Short mmCIF file of C-alpha atoms in Angstrom, two decimals:
data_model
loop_
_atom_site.label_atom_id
_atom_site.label_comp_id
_atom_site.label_asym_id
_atom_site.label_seq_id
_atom_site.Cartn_x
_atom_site.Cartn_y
_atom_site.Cartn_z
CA UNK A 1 7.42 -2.08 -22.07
CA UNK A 2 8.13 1.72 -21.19
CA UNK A 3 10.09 2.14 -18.32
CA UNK A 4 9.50 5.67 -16.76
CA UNK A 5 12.40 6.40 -14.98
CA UNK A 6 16.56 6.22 -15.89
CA UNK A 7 17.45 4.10 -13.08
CA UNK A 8 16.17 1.94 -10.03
CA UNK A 9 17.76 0.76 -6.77
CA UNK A 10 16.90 -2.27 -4.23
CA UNK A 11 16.28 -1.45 -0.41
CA UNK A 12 18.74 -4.65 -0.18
CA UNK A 13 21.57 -3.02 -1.36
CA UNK A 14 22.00 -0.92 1.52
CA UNK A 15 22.55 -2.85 4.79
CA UNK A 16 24.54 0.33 6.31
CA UNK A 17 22.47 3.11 5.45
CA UNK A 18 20.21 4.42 8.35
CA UNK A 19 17.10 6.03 8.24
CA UNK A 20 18.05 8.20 11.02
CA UNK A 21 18.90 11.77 11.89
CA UNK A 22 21.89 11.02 14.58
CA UNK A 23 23.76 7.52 14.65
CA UNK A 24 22.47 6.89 18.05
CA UNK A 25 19.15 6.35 17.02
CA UNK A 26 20.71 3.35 14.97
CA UNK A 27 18.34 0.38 16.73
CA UNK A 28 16.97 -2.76 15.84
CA UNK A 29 12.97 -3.40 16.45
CA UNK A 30 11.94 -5.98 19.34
CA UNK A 31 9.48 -7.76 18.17
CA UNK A 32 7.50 -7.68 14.28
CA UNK A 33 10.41 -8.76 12.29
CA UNK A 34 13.09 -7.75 14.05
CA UNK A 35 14.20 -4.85 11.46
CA UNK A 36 16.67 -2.74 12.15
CA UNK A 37 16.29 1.17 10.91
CA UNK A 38 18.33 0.89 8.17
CA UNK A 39 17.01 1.33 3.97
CA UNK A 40 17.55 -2.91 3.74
CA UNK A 41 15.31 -3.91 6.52
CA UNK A 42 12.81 -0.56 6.52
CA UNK A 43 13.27 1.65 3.32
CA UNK A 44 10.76 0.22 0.68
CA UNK A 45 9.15 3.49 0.54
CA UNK A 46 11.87 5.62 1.00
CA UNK A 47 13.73 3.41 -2.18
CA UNK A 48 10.45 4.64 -4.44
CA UNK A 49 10.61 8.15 -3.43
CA UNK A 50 15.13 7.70 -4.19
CA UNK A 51 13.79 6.80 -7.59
CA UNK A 52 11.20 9.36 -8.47
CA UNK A 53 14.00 12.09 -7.83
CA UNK A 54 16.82 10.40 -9.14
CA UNK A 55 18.99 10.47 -5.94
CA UNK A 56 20.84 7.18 -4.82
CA UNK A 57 18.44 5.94 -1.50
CA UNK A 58 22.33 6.11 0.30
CA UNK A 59 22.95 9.72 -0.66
CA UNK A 60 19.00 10.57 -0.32
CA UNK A 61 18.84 9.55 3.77
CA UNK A 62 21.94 11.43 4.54
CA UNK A 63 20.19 14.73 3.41
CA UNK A 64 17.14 14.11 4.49
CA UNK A 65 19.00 13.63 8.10
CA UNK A 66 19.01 17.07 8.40
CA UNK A 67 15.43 17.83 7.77
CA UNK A 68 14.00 16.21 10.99
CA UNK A 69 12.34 13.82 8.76
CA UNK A 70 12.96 10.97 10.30
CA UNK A 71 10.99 10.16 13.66
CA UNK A 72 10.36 7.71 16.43
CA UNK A 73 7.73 5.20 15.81
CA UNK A 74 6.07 4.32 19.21
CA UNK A 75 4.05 1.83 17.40
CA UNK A 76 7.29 -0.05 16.72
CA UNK A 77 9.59 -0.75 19.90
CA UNK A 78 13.54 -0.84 19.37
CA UNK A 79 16.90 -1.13 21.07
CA UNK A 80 19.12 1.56 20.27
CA UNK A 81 22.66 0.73 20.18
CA UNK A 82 23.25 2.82 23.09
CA UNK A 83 21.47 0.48 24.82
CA UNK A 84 18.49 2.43 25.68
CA UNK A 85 14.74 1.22 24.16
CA UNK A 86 12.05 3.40 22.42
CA UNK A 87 10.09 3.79 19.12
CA UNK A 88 11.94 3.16 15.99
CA UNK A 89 13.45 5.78 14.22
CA UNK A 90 12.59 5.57 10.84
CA UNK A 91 10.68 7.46 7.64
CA UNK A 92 7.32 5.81 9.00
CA UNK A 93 6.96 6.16 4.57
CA UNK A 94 6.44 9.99 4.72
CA UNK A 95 6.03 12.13 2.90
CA UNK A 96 2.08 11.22 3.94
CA UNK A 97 -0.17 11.23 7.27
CA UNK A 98 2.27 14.42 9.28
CA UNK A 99 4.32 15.70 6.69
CA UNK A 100 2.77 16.51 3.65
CA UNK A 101 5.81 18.23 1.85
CA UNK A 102 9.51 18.02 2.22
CA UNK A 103 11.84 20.71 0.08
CA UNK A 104 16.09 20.39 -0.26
CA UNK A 105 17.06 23.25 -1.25
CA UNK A 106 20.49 24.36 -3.09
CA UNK A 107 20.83 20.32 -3.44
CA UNK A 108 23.61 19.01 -5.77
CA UNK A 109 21.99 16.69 -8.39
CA UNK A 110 24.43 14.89 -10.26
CA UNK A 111 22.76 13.65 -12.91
CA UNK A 112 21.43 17.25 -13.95
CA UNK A 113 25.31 18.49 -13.36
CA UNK A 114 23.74 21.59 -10.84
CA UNK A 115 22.53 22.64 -7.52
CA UNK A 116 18.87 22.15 -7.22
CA UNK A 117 15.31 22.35 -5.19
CA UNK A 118 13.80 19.35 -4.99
CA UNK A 119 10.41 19.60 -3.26
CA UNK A 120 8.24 15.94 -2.95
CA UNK A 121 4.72 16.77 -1.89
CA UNK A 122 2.33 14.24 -1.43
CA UNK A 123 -0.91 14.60 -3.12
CA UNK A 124 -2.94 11.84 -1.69
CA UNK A 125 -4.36 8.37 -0.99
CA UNK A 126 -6.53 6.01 -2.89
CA UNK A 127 -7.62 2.19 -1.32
CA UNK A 128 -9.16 -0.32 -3.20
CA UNK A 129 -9.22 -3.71 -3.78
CA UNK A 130 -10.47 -3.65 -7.55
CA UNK A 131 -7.65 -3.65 -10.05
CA UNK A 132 -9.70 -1.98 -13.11
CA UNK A 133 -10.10 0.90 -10.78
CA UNK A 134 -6.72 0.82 -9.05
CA UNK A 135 -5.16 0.84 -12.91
CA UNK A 136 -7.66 3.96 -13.29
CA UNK A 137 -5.86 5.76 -10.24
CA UNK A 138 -2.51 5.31 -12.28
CA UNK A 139 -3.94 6.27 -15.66
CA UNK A 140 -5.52 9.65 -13.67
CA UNK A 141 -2.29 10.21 -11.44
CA UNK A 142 0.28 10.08 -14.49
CA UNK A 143 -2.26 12.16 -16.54
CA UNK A 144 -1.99 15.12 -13.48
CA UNK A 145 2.00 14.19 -13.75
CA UNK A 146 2.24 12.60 -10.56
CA UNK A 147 3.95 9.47 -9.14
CA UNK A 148 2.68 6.50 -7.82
CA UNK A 149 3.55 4.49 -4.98
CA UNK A 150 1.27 1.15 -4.22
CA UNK A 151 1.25 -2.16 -2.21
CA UNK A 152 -0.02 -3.36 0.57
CA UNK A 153 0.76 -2.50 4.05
CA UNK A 154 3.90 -4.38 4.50
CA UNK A 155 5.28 -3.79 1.42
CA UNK A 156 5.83 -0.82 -1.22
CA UNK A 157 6.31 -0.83 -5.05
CA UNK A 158 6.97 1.55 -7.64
CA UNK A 159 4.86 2.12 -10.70
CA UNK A 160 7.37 2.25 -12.48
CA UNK A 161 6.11 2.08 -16.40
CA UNK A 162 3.62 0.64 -18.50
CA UNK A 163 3.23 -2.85 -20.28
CA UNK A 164 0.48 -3.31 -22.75
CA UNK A 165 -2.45 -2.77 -20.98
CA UNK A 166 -0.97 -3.05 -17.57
CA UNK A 167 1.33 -1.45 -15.73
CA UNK A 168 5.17 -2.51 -14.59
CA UNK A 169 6.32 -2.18 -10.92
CA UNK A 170 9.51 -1.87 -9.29
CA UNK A 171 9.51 -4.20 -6.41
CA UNK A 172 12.72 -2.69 -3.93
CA UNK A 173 13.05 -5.61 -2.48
CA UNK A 174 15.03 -8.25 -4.85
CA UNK A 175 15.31 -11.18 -2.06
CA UNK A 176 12.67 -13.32 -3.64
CA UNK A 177 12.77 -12.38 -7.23
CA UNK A 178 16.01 -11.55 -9.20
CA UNK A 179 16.77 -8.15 -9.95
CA UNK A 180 16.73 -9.01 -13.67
CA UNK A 181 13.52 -10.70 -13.93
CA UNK A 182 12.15 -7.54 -11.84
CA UNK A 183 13.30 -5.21 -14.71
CA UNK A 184 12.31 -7.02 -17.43
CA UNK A 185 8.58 -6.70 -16.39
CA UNK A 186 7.57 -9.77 -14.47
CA UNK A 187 5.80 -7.73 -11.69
CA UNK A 188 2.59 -5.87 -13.03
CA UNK A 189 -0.63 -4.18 -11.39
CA UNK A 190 -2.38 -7.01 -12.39
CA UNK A 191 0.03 -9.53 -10.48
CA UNK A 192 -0.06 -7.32 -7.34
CA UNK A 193 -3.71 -7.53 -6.81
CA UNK A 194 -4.06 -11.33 -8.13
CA UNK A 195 -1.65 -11.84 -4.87
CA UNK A 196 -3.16 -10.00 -2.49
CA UNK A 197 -7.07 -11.00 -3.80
CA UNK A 198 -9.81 -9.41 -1.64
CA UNK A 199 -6.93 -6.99 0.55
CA UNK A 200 -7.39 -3.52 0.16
CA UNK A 201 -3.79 -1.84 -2.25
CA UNK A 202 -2.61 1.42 -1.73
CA UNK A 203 -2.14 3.74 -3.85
CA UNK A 204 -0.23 6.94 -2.84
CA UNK A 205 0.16 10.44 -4.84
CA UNK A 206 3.12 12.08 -4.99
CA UNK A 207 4.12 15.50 -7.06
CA UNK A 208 7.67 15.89 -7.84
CA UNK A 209 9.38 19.71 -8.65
CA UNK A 210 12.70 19.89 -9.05
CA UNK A 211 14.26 23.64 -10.39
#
């Protein structure tokens, strides 16, 4: 197995970090499951896109705080701590449908050891519920250097290397499978569409620069 990427986090890990600009938009959703706005309950996506720029999810949310990235979902109704109620603030798994590119600039990376600009554009959606053509998005995303982010609606996993023929993900979300079995392969393409059979998977684009 290859794995693509130095090091991978779980959305479980972080039960106090907030997907929110201000700490009074900390809130807790009404009715679906009950989430609250933090990377544990609501950061599947945003734990993918920690990974493909090599920024712990914690550190990640804090600077993206400042970007007015993360907005009020009116699809999804919450009660804030302060007691009022309104859409949940969360990433709503942009980069995608309103913003299409988000740049840090003069942003410390410590694993490169400098100050950076890190700019995560989003390149586009595929849907299908085939997996010889959903491995073919991969094979044609990685060969245009891009990463890939895929699942169904509820739920988002990174492609995260290649195994044999298939593909390994990175499932965020280590509640129902340990963390070690994760890394050591056991969740593929393959297994992803065999569990959701006939459901549609998507597959979303993303281009990472960082300079």
């Amino acid at each position: 197995m290859d794995q693509w990427y130095g090091e991978y986090w779980g959305q479980t890990w972080y039960k106090n970090s907030f997907l929110v600009r201000r700490p009074e938009q900390i809130a807790q959703a009404r009715g679906h499951d009950r989430e609250w706005n933090n990377i544990h309950d609501s950061g599947c996506n945003f734990t993918c896109l920690a990974m493909m720029v090599g920024v712990d999810p914690a550190r990640l949310s804090s600077a993206m705080a400042a970007l007015s990235f993360f907005f009020s979902d009116r699809t999804i109704p919450a009660r804030y701590l302060t007691g009022r109620t309104g859409g949940l603030v969360w990433d709503q798994n942009e980069p995608y449908s309103r913003i299409k590119k988000v740049v840090m600039d003069n942003f410390w990376h410590s694993k490169l050891g400098r100050r950076t600009k890190i700019t995560i554009q989003f390149k586009g959606e595929t849907t299908t519920a085939d997996y010889p053509k959903g491995k073919q998005v991969v094979i044609d995303a990685r060969g245009k250097g891009h990463h890939i982010i895929c699942g169904s609606e509820e739920h988002s996993y990174l492609v995260a290397g290649s195994k044999g023929e298939d593909f390994f993900l990175w499932d965020p979300d280590d509640s129902k499978m340990p963390i070690e079995e994760i890394l050591a392969g056991r969740v593929t393409l393959r297994h992803l569409f065999e569990e959701y059979a006939g459901e549609q998977i998507e597959f979303l684009k993303y281009r990472i620069d960082i300079s």
